[in-house]
Short mmCIF file of C-alpha atoms in Angstrom, two decimals:
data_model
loop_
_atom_site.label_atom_id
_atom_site.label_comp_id
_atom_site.label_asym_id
_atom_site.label_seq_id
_atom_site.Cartn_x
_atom_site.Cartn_y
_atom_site.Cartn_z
CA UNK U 1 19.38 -8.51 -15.20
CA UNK U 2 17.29 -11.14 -16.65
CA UNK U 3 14.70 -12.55 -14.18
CA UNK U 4 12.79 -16.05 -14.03
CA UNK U 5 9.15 -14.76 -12.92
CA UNK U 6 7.89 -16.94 -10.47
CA UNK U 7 4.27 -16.89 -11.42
CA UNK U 8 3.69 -17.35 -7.56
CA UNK U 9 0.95 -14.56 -6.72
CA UNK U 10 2.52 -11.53 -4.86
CA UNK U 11 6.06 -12.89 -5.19
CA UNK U 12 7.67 -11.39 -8.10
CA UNK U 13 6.66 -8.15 -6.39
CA UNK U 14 8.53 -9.16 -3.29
CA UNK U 15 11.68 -10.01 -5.76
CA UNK U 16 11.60 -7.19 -7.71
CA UNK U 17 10.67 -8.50 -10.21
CA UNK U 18 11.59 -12.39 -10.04
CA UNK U 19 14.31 -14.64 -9.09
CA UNK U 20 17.56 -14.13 -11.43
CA UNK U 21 18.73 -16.28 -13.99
CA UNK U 22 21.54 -19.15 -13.51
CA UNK U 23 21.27 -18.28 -9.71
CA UNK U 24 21.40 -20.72 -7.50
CA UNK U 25 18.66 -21.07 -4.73
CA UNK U 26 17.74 -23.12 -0.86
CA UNK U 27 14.33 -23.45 -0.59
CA UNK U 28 14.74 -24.61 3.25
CA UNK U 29 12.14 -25.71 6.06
CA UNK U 30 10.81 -28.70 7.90
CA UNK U 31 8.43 -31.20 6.82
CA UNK U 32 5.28 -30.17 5.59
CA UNK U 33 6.59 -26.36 5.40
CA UNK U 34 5.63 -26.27 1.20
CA UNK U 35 8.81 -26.50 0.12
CA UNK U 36 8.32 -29.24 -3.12
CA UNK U 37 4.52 -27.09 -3.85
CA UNK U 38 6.81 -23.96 -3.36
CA UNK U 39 8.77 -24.95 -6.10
CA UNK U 40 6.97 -27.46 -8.03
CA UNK U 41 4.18 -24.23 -8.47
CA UNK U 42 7.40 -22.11 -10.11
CA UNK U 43 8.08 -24.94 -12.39
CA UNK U 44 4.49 -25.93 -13.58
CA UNK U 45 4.53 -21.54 -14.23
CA UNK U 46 7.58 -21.28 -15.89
CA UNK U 47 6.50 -24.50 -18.14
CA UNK U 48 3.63 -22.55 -19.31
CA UNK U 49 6.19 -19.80 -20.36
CA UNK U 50 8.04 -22.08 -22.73
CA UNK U 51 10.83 -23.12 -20.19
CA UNK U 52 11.55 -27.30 -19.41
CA UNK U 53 12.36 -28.18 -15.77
CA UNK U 54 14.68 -31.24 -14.38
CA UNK U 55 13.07 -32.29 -11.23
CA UNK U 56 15.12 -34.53 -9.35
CA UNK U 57 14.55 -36.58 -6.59
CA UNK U 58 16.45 -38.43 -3.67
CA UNK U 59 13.95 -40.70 -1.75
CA UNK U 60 12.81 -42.58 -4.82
CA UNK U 61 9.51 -41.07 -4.88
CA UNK U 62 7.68 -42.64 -8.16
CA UNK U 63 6.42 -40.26 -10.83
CA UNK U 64 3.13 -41.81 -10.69
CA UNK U 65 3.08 -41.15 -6.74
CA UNK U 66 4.30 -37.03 -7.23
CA UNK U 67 1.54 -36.32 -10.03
CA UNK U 68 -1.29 -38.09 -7.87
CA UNK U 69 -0.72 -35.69 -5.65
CA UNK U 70 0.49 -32.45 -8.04
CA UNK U 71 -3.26 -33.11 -9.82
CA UNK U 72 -4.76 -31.32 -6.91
CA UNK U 73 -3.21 -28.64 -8.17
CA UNK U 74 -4.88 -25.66 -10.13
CA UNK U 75 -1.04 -25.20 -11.42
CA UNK U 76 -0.71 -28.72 -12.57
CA UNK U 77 -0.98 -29.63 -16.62
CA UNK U 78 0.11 -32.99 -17.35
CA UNK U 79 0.20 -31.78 -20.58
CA UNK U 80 3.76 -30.48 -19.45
CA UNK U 81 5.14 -34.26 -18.40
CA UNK U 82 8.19 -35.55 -20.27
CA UNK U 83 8.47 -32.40 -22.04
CA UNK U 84 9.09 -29.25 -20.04
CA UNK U 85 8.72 -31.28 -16.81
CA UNK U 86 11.43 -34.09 -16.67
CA UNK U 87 11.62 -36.48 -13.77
CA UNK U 88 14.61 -38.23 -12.60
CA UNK U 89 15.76 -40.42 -9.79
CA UNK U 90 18.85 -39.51 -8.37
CA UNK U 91 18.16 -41.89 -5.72
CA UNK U 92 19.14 -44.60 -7.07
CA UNK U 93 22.28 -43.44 -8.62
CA UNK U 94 23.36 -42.56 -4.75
CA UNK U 95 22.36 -46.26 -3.57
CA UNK U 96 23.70 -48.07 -6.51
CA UNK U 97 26.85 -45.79 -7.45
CA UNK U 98 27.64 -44.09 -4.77
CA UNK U 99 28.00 -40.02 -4.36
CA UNK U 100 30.63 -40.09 -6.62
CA UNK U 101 28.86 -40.63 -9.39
CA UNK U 102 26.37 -37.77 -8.53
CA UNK U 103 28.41 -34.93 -10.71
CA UNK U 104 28.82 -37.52 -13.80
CA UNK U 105 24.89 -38.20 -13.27
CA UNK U 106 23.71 -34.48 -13.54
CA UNK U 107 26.13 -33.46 -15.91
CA UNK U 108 25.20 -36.44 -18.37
CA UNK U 109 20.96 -35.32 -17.63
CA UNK U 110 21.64 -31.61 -18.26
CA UNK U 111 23.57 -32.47 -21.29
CA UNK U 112 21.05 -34.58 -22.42
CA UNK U 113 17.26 -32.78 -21.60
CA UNK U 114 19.04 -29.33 -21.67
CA UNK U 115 16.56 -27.65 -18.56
CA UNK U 116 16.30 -23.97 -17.89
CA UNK U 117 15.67 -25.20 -14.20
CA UNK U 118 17.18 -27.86 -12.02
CA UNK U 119 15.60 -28.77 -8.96
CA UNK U 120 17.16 -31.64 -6.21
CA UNK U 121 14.76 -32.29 -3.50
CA UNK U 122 16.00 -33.34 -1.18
CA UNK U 123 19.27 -31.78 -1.37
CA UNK U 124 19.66 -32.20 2.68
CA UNK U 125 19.27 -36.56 1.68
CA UNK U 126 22.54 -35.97 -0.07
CA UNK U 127 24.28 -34.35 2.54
CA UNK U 128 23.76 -37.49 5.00
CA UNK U 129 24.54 -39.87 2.47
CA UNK U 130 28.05 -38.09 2.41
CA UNK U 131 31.13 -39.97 5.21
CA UNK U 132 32.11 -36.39 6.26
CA UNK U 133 32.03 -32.78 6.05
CA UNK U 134 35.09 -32.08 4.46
CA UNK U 135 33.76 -34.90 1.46
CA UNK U 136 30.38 -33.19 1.48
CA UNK U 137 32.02 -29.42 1.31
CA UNK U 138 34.51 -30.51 -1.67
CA UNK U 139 31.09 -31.85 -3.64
CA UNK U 140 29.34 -28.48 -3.07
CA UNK U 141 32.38 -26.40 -4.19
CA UNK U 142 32.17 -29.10 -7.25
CA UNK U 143 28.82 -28.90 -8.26
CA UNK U 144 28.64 -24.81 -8.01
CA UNK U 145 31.68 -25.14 -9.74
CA UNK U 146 29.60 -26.93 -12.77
CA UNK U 147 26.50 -25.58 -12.04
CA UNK U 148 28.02 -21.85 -12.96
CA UNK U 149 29.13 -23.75 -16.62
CA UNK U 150 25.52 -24.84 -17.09
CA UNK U 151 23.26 -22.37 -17.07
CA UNK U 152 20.65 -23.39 -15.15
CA UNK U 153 18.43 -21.88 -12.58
CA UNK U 154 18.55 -24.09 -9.78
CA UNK U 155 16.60 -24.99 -6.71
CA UNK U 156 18.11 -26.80 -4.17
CA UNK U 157 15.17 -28.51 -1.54
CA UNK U 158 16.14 -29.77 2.18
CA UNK U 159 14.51 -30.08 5.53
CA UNK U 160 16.85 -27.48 7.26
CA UNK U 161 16.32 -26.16 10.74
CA UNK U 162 16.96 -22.43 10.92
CA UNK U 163 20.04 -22.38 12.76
CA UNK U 164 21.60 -24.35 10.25
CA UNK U 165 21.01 -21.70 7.67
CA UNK U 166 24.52 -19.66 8.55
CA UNK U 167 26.73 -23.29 9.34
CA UNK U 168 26.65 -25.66 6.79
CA UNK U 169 28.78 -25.56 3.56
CA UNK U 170 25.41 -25.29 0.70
CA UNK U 171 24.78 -22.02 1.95
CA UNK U 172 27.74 -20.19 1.36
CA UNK U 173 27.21 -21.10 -2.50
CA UNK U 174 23.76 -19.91 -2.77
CA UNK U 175 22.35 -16.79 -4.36
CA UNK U 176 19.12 -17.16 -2.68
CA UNK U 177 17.46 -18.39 0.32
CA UNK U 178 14.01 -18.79 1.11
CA UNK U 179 13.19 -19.84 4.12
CA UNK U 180 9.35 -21.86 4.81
CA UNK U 181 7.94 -22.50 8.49
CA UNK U 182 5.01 -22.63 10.37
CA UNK U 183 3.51 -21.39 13.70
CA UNK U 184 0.54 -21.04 15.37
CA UNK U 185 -0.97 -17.49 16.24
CA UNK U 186 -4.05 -17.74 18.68
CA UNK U 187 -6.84 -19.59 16.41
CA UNK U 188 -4.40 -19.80 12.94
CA UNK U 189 -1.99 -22.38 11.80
CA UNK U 190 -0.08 -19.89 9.69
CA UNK U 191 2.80 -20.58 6.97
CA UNK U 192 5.37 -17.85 6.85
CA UNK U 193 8.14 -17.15 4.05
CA UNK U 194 11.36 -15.26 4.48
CA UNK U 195 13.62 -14.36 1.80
CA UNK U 196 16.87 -14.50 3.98
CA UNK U 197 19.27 -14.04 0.46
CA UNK U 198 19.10 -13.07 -2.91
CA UNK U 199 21.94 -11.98 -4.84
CA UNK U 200 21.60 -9.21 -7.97
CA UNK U 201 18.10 -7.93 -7.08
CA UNK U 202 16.86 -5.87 -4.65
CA UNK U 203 13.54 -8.16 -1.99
CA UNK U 204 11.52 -7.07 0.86
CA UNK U 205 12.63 -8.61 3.79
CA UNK U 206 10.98 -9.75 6.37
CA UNK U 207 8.10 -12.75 7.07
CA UNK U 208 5.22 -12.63 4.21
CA UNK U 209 2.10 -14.99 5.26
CA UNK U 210 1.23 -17.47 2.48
CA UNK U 211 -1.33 -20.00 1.73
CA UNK U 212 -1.40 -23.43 -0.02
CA UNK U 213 -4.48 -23.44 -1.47
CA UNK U 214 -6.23 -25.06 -4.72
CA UNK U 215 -4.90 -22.45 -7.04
CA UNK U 216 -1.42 -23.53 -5.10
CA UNK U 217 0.66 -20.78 -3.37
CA UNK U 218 -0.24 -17.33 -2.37
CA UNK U 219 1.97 -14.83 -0.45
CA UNK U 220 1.05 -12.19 0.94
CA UNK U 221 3.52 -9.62 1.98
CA UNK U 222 4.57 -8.46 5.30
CA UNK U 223 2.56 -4.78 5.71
CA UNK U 224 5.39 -3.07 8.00
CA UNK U 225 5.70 0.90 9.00
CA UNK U 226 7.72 2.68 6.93
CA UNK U 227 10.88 3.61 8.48
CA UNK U 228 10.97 7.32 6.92
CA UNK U 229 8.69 10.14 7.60
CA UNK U 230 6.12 9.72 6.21
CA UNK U 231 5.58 12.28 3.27
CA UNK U 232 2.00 13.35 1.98
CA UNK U 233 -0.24 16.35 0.99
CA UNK U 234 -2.91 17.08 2.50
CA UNK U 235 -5.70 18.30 0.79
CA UNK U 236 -7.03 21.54 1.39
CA UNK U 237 -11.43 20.00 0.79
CA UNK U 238 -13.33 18.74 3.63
CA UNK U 239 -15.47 15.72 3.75
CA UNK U 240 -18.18 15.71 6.83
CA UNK U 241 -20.83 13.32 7.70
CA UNK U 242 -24.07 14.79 6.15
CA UNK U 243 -25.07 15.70 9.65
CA UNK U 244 -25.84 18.87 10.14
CA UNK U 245 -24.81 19.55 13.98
CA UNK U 246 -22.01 17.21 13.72
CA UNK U 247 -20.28 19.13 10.65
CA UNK U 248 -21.30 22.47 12.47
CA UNK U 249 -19.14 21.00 14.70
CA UNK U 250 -16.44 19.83 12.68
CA UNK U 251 -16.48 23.26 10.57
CA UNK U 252 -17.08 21.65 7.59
CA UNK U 253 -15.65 18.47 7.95
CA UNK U 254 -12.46 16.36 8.01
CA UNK U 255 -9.39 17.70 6.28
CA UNK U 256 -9.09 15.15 3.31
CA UNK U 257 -6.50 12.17 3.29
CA UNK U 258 -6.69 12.29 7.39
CA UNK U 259 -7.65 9.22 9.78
CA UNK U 260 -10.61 9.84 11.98
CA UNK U 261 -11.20 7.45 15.36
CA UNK U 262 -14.36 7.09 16.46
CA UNK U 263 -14.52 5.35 19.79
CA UNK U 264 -17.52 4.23 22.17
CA UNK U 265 -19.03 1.80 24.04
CA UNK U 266 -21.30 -0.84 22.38
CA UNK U 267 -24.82 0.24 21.11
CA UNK U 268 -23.40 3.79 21.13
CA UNK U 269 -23.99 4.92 17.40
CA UNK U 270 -20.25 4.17 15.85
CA UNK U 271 -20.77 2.16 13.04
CA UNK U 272 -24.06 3.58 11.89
CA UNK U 273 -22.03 7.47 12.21
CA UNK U 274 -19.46 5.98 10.13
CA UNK U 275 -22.13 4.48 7.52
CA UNK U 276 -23.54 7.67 7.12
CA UNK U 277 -20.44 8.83 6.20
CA UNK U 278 -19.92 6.78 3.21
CA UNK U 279 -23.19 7.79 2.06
CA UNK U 280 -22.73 11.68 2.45
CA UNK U 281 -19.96 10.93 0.45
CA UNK U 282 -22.01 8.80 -2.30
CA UNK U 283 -24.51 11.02 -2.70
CA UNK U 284 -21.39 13.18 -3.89
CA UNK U 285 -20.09 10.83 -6.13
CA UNK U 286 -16.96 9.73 -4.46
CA UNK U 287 -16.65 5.86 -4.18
CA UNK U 288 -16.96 4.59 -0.39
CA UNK U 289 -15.87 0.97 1.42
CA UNK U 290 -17.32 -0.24 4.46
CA UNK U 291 -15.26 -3.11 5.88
CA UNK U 292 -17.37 -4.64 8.77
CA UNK U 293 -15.77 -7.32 10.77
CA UNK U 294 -18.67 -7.16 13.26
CA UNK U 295 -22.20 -6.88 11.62
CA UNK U 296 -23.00 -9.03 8.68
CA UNK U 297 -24.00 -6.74 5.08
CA UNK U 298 -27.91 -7.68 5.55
CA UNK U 299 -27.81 -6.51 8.90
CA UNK U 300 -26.26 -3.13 8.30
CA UNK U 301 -28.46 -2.66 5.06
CA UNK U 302 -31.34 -3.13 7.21
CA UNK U 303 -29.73 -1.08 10.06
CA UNK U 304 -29.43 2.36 7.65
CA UNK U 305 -32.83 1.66 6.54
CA UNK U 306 -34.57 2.09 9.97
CA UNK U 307 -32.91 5.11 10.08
CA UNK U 308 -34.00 6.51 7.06
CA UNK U 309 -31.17 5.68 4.63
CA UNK U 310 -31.06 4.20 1.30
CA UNK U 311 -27.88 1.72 0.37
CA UNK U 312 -28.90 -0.03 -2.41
CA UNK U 313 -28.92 2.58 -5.29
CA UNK U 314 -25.35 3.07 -4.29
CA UNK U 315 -24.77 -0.77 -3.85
CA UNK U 316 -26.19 -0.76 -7.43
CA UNK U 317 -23.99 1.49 -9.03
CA UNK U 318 -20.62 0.79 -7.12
CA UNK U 319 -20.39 4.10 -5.32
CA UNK U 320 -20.67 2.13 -2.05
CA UNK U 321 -19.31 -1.58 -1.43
CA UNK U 322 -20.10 -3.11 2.02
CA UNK U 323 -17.28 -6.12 2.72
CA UNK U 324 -18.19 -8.29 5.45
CA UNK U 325 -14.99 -10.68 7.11
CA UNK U 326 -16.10 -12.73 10.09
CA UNK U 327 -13.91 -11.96 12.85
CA UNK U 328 -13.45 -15.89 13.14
CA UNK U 329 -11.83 -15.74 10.23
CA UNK U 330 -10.09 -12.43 10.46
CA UNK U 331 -6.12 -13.10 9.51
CA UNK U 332 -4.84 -9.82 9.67
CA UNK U 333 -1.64 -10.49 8.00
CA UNK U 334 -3.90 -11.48 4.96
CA UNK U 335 -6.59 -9.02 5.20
CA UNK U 336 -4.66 -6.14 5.53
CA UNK U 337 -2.65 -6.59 2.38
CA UNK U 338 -6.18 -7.28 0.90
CA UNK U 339 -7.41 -3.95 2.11
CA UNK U 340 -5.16 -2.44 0.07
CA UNK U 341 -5.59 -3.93 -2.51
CA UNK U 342 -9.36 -3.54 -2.44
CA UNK U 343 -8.68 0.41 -1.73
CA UNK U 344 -6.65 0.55 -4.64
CA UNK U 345 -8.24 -1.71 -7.29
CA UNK U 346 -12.04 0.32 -6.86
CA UNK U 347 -10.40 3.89 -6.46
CA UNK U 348 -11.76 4.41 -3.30
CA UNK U 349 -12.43 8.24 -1.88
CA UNK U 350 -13.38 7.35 1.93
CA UNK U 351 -12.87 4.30 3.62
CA UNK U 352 -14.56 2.61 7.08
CA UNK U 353 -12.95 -0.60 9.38
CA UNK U 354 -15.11 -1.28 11.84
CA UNK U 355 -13.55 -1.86 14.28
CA UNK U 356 -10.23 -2.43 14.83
CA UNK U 357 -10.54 -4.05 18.19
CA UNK U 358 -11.47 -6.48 15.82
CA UNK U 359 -8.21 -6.88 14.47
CA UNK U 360 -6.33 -6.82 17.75
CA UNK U 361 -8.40 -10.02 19.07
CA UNK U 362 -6.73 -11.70 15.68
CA UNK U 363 -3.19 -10.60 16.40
CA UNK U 364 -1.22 -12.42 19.52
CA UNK U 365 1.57 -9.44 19.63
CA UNK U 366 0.54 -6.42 20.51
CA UNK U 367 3.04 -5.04 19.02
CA UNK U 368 2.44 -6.38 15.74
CA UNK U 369 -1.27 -5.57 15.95
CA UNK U 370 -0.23 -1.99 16.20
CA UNK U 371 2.71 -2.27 13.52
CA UNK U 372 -0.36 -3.03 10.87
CA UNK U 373 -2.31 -0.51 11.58
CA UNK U 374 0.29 2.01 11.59
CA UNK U 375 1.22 0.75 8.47
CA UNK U 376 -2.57 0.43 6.81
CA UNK U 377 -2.89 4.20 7.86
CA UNK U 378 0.78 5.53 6.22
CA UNK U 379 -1.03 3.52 3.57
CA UNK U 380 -4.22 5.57 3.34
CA UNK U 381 -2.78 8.63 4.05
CA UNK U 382 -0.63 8.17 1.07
CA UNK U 383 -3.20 7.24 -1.46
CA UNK U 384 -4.93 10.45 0.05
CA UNK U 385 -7.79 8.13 1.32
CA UNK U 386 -10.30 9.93 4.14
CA UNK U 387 -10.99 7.12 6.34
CA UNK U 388 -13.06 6.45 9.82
CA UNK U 389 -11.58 3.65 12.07
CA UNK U 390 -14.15 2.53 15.04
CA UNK U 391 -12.79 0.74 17.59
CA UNK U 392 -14.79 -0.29 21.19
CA UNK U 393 -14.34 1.45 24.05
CA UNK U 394 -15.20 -0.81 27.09
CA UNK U 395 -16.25 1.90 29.60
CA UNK U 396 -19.21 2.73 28.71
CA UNK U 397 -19.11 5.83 30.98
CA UNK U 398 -15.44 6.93 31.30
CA UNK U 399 -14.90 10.30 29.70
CA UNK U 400 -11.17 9.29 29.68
CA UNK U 401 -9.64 7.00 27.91
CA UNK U 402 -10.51 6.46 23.98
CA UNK U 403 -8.52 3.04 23.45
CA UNK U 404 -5.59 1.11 25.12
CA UNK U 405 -2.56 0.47 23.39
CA UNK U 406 -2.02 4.07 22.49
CA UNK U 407 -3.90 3.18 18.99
CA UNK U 408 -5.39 6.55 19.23
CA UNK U 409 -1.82 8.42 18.49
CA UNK U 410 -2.21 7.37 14.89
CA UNK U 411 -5.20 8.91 14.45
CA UNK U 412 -5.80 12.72 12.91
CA UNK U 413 -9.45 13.40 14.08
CA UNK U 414 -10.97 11.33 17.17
CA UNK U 415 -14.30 11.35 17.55
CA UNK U 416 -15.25 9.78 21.32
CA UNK U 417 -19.23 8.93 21.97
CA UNK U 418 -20.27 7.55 25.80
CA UNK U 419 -23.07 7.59 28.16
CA UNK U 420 -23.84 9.59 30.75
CA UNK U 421 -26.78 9.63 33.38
CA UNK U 422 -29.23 12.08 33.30
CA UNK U 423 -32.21 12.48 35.53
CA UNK U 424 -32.40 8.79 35.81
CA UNK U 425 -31.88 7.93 32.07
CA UNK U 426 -28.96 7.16 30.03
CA UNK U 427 -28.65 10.06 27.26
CA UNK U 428 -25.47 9.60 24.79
CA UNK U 429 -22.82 12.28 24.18
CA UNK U 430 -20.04 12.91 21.52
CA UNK U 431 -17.25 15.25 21.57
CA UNK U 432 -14.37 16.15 19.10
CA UNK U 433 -11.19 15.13 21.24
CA UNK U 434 -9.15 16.30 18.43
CA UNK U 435 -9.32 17.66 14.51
CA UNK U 436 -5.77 18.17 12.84
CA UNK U 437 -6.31 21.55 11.30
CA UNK U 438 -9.61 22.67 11.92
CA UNK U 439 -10.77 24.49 14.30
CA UNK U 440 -13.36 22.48 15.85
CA UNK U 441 -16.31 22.67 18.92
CA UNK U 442 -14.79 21.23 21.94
CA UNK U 443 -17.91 21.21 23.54
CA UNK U 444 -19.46 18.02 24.68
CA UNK U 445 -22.91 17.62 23.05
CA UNK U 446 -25.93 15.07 23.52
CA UNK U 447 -26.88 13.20 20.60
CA UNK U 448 -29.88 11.22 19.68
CA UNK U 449 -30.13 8.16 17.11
CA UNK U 450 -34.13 8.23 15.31
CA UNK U 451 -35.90 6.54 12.68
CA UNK U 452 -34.84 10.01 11.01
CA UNK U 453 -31.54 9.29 11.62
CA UNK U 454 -28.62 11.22 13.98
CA UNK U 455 -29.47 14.32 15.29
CA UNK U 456 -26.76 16.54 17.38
CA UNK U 457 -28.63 18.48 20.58
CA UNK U 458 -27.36 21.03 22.68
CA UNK U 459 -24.35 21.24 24.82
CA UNK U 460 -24.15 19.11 28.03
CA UNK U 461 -25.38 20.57 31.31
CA UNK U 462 -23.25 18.80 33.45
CA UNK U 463 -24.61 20.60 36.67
CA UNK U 464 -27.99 18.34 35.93
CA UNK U 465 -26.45 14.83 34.91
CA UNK U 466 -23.95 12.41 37.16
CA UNK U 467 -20.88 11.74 34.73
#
């Protein structure tokens, strides 16, 4: 089936491939949702691919008016006006002729400028212009009727409210349905797109965040759980730390494509353990990402150094890349499909979020918040990724719990470090809670963080310390 790329970035994944030809589709939502951007960003795309677009409108918006504010636009060529971007007024054939002569009108323009697209916006002005539903439902039937004889891929634009989607007549014509809105999620004012329809080609459902920015629109789609089991190998190689007791431990290392959890109170050791695992793994050649939504790059270059360890020959030649994303500005619907993509694009070996308490302060559904991560791990696991997630534990001294929320069932290895009291000083411990298929210490060891970096002690002697 032929397909009409969208251009749109991220959505002709979503469609398979693109939106098909001679369909016919509702781009529906409220004012302000980015409905006209939505499409005029398609049409401004296509136009670079050789294709002309009728762009109707019913509110008597001037040309002049509509490129003022297209020119913002990184999309926008006026280069494209009057020839693969023709703009009519089919407002004033509805005030001065009446709806009757709508058919007449857009049969004589596609006749005439011959479009590969037709766009009406507003579509839902029509409607209301129309004495009754029956009169409005026989002028659907009509133009689908003629719109199936011309070709065209069309785009029909209207405030709709969501419940309206599955009553009114337009609907049951159209091939496709996209559906725009807005909502606010604890700090964000988000825009959220849902293909509800789409005849002839296979979409992912559900909401995908996008963005109107400069460049114009950007969706990024919904990261959900898979619904299957989730199949990957293993690897049988281990990847440790570099630190001597701790591997001991470990015996060896991690099994390969696993998720490790390290969780502790603050100022216990977790991000700069999980550093020095990207670095073992530099120094063995394998490419390493360290995603810190907590500690700025400068700060955790000049954190490794007082312990001992050199970044920036591995900065240098891209074996390790240290991503900092303020947590004020941490949109885990976008970020997450951009950790993939990162993970993906620089054929990365072992990967570090810290944390992803982080994440949870960004998300107002828990449930959601845990639906992302389960789905960034099936992720990892499947690109055979080894990757550490910290996340904070808030009591600094409970030997219990390792998060809330039950975030530590996705995890393969979980590493938990805490404080204990110990002839009137606070020493730190670490013990392996669990290591999927490797027979690790279970002992509960002291550990000590030095200019010469971490160093694993003995086993606790809990007969001389108050736990």
């Amino acid at each position: 089936m032929e397909k009409l790329k969208t251009g749109i970035k991220n959505l002709d994944g979503i469609l398979s491939g693109g939106i098909p030809v001679y369909s016919l589709n509702i781009v529906s939502g409220s004012p302000g949702s980015g409905k006209t951007i939505f499409v005029q960003n398609i049409i401004f795309n296509s136009a670079r691919n050789g294709l002309k677009s009728l762009y109707l409108t019913t509110i008597s918006e001037s040309q002049f008016k509509m490129v003022r504010h297209l020119q913002e636009f990184e999309f926008f060529s006026d280069d494209f006006l009057g020839d693969r971007f023709i703009y009519g007024d089919l407002g004033a054939v509805l005030r001065k002729q009446g709806t009757e002569k709508v058919l007449e009108y857009l049969t004589e323009m596609i006749k005439r400028h011959q479009p590969n697209i037709l766009v009406i916006d507003s579509f839902k002005a029509i409607r209301d212009i129309f004495p009754d539903e029956k009169t409005f439902k026989a002028f659907v039937f009509d133009l689908a009727a003629a719109l199936s004889i011309w070709e065209v891929t069309v785009f029909l634009v209207g405030e709709y409210e969501e419940k309206e989607l599955t009553l009114l007549s337009e609907f049951a014509i159209a091939d496709g349905i996209f559906h725009l809105y807005g909502q606010e999620e604890k700090r964000f004012q988000k825009r959220y797109l849902r293909i509800l329809k789409m005849r002839g080609t296979n979409f992912e459902q559900g909401e995908h965040l996008f963005q109107i920015n400069p460049a114009g629109i950007e969706v990024y789609p919904r990261i959900k759980p898979k619904g299957e089991e989730l199949q990957y190998k293993v690897k049988p190689g281990k990847k440790g730390f570099g630190i001597t007791g701790l591997d001991e431990m470990l015996n060896g290392g991690f099994r390969e494509g696993t998720i490790t959890l390290i969780s502790g109170g603050t100022g216990t050791g977790k991000t700069a353990l999980a550093l020095k695992f990207l670095l073992d793994g530099a120094e063995k050649c394998e490419n390493g990402l360290f995603l810190s939504f907590e500690e700025p790059v400068s700060q955790l270059i000049d954190n490794a150094r007082q312990l001992g360890w050199e970044t920036d020959k591995y900065l240098a030649d891209g074996r390790l890349d240290i991503k900092f994303i303020s947590p004020i500005e941490l949109d885990v619907d976008k970020h997450a499909f951009e950790i993939l993509d990162m993970v993906s694009s620089k054929k990365i070996d072992r990967l570090v979020i810290d944390s992803i308490s982080s994440f949870e302060s960004s998300v107002s559904d828990i449930q959601k918040y845990k639906d992302y991560l389960w789905a960034i791990a099936q992720q990892i696991k499947r690109r055979h990724i080894t990757a550490i997630f910290t996340a904070l534990n808030e009591d600094l001294f409970s030997p219990a719990s390792v998060t809330k929320n039950q975030i530590s069932l996705l995890a393969d290895n979980i590493i938990i470090l805490r404080y204990v009291e110990k002839n009137s000083s606070i020493k730190k411990v670490l013990g392996i809670l669990k290591a999927r298929g490797t027979n690790h210490d279970r002992d509960i060891r002291e550990y000590e963080i030095t200019p010469g970096g971490i160093n694993v002690l003995g086993k606790l002697d809990k007969a001389n310390m108050f736990i």
